[in-house]
Short mmCIF file of C-alpha atoms in Angstrom, two decimals:
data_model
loop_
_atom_site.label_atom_id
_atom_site.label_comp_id
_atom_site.label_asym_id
_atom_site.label_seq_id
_atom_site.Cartn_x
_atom_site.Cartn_y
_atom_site.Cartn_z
CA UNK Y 1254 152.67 -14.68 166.17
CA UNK Y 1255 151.52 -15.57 169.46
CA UNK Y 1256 148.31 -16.49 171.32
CA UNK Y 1257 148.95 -13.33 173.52
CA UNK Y 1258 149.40 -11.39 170.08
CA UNK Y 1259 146.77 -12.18 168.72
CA UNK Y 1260 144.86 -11.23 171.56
CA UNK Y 1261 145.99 -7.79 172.15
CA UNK Y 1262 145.53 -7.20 168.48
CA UNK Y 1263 141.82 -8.39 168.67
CA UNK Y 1264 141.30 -6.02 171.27
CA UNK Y 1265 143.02 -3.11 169.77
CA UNK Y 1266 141.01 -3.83 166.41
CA UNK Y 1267 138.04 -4.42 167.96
CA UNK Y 1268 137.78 -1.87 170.21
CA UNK Y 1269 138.96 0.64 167.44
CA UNK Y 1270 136.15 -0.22 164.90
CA UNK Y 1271 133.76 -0.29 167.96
CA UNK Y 1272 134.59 3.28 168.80
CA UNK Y 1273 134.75 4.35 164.95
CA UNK Y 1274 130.79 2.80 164.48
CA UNK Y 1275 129.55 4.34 167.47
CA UNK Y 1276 130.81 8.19 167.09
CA UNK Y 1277 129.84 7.41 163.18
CA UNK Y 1278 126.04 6.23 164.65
CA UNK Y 1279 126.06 9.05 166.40
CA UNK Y 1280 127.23 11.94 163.84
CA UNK Y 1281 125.15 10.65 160.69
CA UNK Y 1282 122.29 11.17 164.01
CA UNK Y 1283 122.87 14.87 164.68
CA UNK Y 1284 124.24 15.67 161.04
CA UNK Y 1285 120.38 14.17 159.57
CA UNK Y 1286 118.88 16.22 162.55
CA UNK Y 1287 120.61 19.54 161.38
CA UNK Y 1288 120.11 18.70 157.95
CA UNK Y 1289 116.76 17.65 157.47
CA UNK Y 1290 115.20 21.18 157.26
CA UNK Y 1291 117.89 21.56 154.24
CA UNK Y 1292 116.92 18.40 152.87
CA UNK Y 1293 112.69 19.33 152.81
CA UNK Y 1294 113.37 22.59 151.59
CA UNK Y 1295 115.57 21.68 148.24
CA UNK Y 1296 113.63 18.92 147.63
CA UNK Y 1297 116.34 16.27 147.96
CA UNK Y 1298 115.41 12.69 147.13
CA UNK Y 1299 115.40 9.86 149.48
CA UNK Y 1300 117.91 7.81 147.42
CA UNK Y 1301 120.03 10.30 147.19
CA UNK Y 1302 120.49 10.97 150.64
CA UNK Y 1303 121.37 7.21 151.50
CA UNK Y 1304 123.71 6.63 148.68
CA UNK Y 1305 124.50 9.98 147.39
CA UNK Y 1306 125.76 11.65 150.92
CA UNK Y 1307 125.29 9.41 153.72
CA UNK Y 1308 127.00 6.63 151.63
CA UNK Y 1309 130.09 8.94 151.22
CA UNK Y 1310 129.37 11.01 154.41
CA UNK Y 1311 130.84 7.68 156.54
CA UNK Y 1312 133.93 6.65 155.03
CA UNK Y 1313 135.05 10.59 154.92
CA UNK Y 1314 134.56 11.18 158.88
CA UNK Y 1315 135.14 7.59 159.70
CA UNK Y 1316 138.81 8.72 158.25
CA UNK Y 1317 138.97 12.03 159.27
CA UNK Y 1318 138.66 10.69 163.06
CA UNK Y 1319 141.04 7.37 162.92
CA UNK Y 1320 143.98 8.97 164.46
CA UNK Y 1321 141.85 10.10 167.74
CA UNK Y 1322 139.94 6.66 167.66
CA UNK Y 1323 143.50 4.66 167.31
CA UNK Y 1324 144.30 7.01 170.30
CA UNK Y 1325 141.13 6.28 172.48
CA UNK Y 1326 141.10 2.56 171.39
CA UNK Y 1327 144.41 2.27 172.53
CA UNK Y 1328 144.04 3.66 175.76
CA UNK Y 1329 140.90 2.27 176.41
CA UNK Y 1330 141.74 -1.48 176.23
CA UNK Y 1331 145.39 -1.12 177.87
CA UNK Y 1332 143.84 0.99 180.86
CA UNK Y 1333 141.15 -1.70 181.46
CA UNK Y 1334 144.14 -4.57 180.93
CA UNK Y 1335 146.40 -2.56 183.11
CA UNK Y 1336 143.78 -2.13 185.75
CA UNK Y 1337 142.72 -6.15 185.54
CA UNK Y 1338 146.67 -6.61 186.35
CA UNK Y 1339 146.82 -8.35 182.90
CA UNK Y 1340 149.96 -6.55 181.93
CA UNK Y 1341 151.68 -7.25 185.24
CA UNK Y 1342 151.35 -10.75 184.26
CA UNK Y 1343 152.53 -10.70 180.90
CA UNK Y 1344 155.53 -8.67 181.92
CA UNK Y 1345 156.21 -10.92 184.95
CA UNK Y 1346 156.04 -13.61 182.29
CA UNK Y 1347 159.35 -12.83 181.01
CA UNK Y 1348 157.94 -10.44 177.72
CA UNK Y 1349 160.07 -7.57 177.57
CA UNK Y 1350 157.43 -4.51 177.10
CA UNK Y 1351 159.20 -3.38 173.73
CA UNK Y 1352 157.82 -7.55 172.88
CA UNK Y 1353 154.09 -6.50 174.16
CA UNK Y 1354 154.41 -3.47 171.81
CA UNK Y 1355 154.48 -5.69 168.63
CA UNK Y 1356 150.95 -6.21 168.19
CA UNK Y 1357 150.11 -2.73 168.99
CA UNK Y 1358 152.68 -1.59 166.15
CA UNK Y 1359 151.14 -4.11 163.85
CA UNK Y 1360 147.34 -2.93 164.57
CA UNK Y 1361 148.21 0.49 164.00
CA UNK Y 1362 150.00 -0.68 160.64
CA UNK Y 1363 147.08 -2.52 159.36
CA UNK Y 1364 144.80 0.92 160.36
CA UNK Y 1365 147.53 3.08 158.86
CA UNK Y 1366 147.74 1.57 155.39
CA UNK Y 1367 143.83 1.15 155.52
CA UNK Y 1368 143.74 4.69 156.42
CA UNK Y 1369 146.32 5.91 153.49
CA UNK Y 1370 144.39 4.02 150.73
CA UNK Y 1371 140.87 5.38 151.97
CA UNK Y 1372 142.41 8.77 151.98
CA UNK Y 1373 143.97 8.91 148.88
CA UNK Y 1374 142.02 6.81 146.48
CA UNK Y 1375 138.77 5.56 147.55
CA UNK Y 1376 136.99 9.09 149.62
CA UNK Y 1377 138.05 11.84 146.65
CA UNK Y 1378 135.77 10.14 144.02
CA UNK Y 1379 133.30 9.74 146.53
CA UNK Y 1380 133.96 13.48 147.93
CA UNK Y 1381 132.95 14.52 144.66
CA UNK Y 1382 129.88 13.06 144.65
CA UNK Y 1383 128.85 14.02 148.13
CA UNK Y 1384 130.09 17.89 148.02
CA UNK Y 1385 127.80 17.91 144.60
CA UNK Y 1386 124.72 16.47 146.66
CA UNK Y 1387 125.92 19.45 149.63
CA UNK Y 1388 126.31 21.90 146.84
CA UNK Y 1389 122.75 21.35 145.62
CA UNK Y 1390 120.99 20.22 148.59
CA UNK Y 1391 122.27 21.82 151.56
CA UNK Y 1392 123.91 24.82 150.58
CA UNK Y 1393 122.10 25.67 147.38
CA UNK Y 1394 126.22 27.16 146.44
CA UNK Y 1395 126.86 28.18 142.98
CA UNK Y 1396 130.32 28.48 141.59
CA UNK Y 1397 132.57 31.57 142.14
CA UNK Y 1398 135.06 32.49 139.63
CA UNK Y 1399 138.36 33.72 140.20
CA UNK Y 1400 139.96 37.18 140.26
CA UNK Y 1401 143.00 38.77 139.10
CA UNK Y 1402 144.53 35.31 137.13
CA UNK Y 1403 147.77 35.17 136.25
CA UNK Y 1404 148.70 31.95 134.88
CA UNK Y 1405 151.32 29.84 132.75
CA UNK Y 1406 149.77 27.57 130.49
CA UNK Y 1407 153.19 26.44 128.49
CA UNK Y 1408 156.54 27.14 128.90
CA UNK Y 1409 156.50 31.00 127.47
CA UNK Y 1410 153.10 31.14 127.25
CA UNK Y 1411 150.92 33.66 129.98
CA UNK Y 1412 147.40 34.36 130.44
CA UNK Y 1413 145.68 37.29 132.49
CA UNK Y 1414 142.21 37.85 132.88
CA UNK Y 1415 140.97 40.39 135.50
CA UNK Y 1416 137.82 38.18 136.46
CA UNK Y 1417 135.69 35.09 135.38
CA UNK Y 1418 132.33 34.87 136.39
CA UNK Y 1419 131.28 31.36 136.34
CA UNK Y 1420 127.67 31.62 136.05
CA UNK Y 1421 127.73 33.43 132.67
CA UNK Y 1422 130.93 31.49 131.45
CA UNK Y 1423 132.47 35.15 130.47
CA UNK Y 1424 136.01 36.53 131.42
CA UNK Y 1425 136.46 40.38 131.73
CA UNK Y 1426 139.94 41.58 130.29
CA UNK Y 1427 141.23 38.68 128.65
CA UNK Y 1428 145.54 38.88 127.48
CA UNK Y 1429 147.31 36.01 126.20
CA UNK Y 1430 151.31 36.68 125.90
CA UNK Y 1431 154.18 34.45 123.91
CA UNK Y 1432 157.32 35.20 124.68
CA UNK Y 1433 160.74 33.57 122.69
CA UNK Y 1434 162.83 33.27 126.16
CA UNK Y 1435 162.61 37.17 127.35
CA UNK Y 1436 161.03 38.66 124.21
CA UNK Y 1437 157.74 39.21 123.58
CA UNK Y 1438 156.92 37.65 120.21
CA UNK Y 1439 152.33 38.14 120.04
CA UNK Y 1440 149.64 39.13 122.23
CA UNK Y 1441 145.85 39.01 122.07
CA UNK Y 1442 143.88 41.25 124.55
CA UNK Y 1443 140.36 40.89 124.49
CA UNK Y 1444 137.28 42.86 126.22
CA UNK Y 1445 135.27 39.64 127.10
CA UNK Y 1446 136.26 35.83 126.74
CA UNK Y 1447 133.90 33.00 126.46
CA UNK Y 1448 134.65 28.85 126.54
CA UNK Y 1449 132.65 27.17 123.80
CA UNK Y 1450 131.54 23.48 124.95
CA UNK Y 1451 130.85 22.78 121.81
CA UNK Y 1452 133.99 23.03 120.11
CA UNK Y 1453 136.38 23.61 123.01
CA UNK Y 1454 137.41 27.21 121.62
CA UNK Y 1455 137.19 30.40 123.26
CA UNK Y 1456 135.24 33.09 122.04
CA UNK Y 1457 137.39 36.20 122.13
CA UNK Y 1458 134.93 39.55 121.78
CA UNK Y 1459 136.51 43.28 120.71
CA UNK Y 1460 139.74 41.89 120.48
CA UNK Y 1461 143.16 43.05 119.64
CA UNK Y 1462 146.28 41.03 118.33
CA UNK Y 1463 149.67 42.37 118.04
CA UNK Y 1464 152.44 40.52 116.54
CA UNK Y 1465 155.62 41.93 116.89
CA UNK Y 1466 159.08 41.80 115.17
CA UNK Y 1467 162.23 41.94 116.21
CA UNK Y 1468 160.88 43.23 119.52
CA UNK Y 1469 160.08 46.66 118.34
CA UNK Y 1470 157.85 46.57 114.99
CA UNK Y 1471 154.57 44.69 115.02
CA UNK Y 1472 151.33 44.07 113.23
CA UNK Y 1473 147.88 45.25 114.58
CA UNK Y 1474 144.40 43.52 113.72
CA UNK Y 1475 141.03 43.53 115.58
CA UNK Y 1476 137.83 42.36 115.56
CA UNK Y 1477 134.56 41.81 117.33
CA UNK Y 1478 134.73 38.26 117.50
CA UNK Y 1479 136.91 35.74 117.22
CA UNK Y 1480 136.98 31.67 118.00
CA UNK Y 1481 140.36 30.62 119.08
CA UNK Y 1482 142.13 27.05 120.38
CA UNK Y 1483 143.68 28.03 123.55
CA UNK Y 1484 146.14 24.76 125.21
CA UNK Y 1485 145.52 23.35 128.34
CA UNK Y 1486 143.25 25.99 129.67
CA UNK Y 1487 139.27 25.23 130.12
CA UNK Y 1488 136.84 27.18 132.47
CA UNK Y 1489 137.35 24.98 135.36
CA UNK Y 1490 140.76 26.45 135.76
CA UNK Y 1491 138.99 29.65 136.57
CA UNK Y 1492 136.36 28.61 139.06
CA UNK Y 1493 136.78 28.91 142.88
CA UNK Y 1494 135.85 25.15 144.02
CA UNK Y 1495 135.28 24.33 147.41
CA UNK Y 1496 137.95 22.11 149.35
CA UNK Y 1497 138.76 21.44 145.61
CA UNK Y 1498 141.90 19.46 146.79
CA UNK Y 1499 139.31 17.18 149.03
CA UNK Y 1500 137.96 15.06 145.16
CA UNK Y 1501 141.40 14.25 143.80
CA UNK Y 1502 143.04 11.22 144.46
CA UNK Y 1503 146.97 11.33 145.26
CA UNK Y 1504 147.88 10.88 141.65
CA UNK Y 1505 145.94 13.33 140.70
CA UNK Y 1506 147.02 15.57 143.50
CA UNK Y 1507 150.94 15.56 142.61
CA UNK Y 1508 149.99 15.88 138.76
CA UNK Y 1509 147.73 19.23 139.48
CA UNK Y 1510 150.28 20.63 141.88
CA UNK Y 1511 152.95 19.91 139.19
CA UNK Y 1512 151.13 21.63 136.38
CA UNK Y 1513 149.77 24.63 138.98
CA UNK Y 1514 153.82 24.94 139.57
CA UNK Y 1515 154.54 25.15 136.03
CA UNK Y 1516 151.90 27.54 135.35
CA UNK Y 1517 153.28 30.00 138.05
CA UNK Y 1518 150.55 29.74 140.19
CA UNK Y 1519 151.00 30.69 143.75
CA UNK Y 1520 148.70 29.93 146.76
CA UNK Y 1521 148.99 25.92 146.63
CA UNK Y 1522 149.30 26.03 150.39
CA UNK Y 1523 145.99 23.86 151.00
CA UNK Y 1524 146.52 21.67 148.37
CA UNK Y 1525 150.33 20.58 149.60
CA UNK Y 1526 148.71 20.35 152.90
CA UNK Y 1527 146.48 18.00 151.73
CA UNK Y 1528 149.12 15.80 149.74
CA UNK Y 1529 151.53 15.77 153.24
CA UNK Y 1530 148.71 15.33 155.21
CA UNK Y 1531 147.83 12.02 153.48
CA UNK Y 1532 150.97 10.76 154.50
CA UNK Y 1533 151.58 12.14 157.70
CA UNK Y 1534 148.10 11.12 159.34
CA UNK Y 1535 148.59 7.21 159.35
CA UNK Y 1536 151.98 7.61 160.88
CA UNK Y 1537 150.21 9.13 163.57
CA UNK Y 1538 148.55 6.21 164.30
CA UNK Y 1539 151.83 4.38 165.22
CA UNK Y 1540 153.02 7.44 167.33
CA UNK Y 1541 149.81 7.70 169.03
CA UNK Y 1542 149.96 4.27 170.04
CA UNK Y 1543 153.24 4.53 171.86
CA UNK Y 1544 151.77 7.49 173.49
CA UNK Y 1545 148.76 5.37 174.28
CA UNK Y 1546 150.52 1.95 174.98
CA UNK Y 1547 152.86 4.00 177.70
CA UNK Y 1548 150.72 5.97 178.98
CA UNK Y 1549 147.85 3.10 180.15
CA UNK Y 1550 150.16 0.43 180.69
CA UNK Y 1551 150.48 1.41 184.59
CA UNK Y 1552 147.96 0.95 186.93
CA UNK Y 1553 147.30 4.43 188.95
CA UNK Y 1554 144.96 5.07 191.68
CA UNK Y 1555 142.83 6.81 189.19
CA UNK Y 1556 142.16 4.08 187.36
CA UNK Y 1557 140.43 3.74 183.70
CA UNK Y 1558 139.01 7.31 184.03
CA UNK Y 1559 142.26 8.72 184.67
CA UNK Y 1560 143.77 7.60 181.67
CA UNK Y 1561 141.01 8.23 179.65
CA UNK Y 1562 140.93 11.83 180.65
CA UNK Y 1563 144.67 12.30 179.93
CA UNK Y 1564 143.98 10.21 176.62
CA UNK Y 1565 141.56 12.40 175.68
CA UNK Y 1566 143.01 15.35 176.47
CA UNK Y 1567 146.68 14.59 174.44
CA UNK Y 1568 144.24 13.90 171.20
CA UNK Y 1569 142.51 17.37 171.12
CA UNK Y 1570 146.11 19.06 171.77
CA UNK Y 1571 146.68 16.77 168.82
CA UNK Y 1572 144.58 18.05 166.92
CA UNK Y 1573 144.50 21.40 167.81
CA UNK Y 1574 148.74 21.51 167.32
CA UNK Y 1575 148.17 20.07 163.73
CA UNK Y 1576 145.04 23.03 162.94
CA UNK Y 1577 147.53 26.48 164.20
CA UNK Y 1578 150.62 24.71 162.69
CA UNK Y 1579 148.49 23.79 158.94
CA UNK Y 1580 147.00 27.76 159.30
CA UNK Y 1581 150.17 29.11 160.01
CA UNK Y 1582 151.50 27.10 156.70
CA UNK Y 1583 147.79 28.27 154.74
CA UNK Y 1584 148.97 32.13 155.31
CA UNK Y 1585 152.25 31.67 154.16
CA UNK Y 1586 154.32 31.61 157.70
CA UNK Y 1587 155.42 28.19 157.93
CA UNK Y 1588 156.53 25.39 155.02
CA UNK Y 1589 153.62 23.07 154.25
CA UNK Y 1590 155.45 19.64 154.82
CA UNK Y 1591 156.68 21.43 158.39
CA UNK Y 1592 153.63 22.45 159.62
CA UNK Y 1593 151.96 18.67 158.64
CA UNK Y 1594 154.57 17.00 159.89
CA UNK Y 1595 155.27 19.35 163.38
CA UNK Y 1596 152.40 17.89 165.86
CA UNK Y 1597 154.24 14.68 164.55
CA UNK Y 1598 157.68 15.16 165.28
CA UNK Y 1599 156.37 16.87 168.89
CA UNK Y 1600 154.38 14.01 169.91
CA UNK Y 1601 157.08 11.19 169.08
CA UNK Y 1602 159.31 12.92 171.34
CA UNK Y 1603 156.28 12.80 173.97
CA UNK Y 1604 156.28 9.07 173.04
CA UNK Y 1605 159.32 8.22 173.40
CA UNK Y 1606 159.72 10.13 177.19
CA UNK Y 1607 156.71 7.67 177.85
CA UNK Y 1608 158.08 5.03 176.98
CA UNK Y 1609 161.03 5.35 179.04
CA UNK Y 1610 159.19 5.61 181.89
CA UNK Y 1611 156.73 3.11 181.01
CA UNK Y 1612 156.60 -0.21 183.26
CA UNK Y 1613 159.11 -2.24 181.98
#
């Protein structure tokens, strides 16, 4: 690596963690300023404002913005190196600008793999501390249940249950199926169903069980109450939990969708959204920066502004590209990994007509 390497990579760096403390300055600012009243009003404790939400608040936006900020950085320092005539003089130098590219590619690597392990293992444990604090705090939001469920628990094995309220902890219309490959072999229907903490069995009330043989003939027994040890279900698979997707790291991600999948559950839209969108958003980084890198690399009569203007303006088409393409995919119109990966197929082809006409 060269001197002149290292110094476009200390700009781009340095410029890009400038811009990331400054917009973070200025959003934990106006988010305390719209909060406070929430704060005062649920009686939320000093310490756990600092280290409960604004602790967690900061690495979640400070990710949730690095593909503009690579952007802005980007054109930011290149404009203002472009307008100085510094990158006449490198190219007149005898480096090729596919060379001078090098240490933009390797800033937006290091910001890219920074940006993937933040993502996906470091903000969903601390997502699930600061959505609590929001939950309790701000919001004052209780849990919802879910309605109409329809699940597979094992292979053969179904539950239904018409609604849970999670408040109370009680399911209305409880059925629990077996089937032997097409045949159904038992059922239990129950008027209310209840999860017991303390043994990890649900309470089934005014309850029915059928057993049947050979398909046709069965057995009949009911009850008011009965405790029962039901596998791989527990209330939380029943509760409606905000951005539930944003407090699991990617392990835990692939393993949920994997079971939700082999439970027959539909409506994982969000959550594969999530998992592509992991992956997806630091290769943006190195596709914005061609974008930016082309773009600011000649000198215009417009100057810094100019650029900065168009810069700007290419980011929130960004960004609003990936939010139609990722609610198109959330209604069921467009294939999750397309619609994540869409703005970034778009904008490499922008990138790469850039760089063609870039200075050379």
């Amino acid at each position: 690596m060269k001197k002149l390497d290292l110094y476009i990579l200390k700009k781009f760096l340095g410029t890009f963690f400038f811009a990331i403390l400054l917009i973070i300055s200025i959003s934990v600012v106006f988010d305390l300023t719209e909060k406070i009243d929430n704060f005062f009003e649920h009686g939320a404790p000093v310490n756990a404002i600092v280290f409960d939400y604004y602790k967690n608040f900061i690495p979640y936006f400070a990710n949730l913005f690095t593909p503009l900020f690579v952007f802005i950085a980007v054109i930011f320092f290149t404009s203002k190196m472009a307008y100085q005539t510094e990158i006449i003089a490198i190219l007149s130098s005898g480096v090729s600008f596919k060379r001078m590219m090098f240490p933009y590619f390797l800033g937006a690597a290091i910001i890219g793999v920074f940006s993937f392990l933040l993502g996906g293992y470091v903000i969903p444990p601390a997502n699930q501390t600061r959505i609590k604090f929001e939950n309790e705090y701000v919001k004052n939001r209780k849990e919802k249940g879910l309605e109409k469920i329809h699940m597979q628990i094992e292979p053969g094995v179904f539950v239904y249950m018409d609604k849970y309220r999670a408040y109370s902890g009680n399911g209305d219309y409880f059925t629990l199926e077996k089937y032997n490959e097409k045949e159904l072999v038992a059922k239990i229907s129950a008027r209310y169903a209840k999860f017991d903490t303390t043994s990890g069995r649900w309470q089934l009330r005014n309850y029915v069980m059928r057993e049947f043989i050979d398909g046709i003939q069965h057995e009949i027994s009911s009850g008011s109450k009965m405790d029962t040890l039901i596998p791989n279900v527990t209330p939380k698979d029943f509760k409606e939990e905000r951005k539930y997707f944003e407090m699991m790291t990617n392990t835990e991600l692939n393993v949920y969708i994997e079971e939700q999948k082999a439970r027959g559950v539909g409506n994982l839209e969000e959550f594969l959204i999530e998992k592509y969108k992991r992956i997806a958003s630091p290769f943006s980084a190195f596709i914005l920066t061609l974008i930016g890198v082309s773009l600011a690399s000649r000198k215009v009569r417009g100057g810094m502004g100019l650029h900065i203007g168009v810069g700007i303006a290419l980011s929130f088409s960004y960004i609003l590209f990936m939010t139609i393409s990722t609610t198109f995919a959330v209604n069921g119109s467009m294939n999750p990994m397309l619609a994540v990966w869409l703005p970034n197929i778009v904008f490499t082809c922008v990138g790469i007509y850039l760089y063609m006409r870039a200075p050379k």
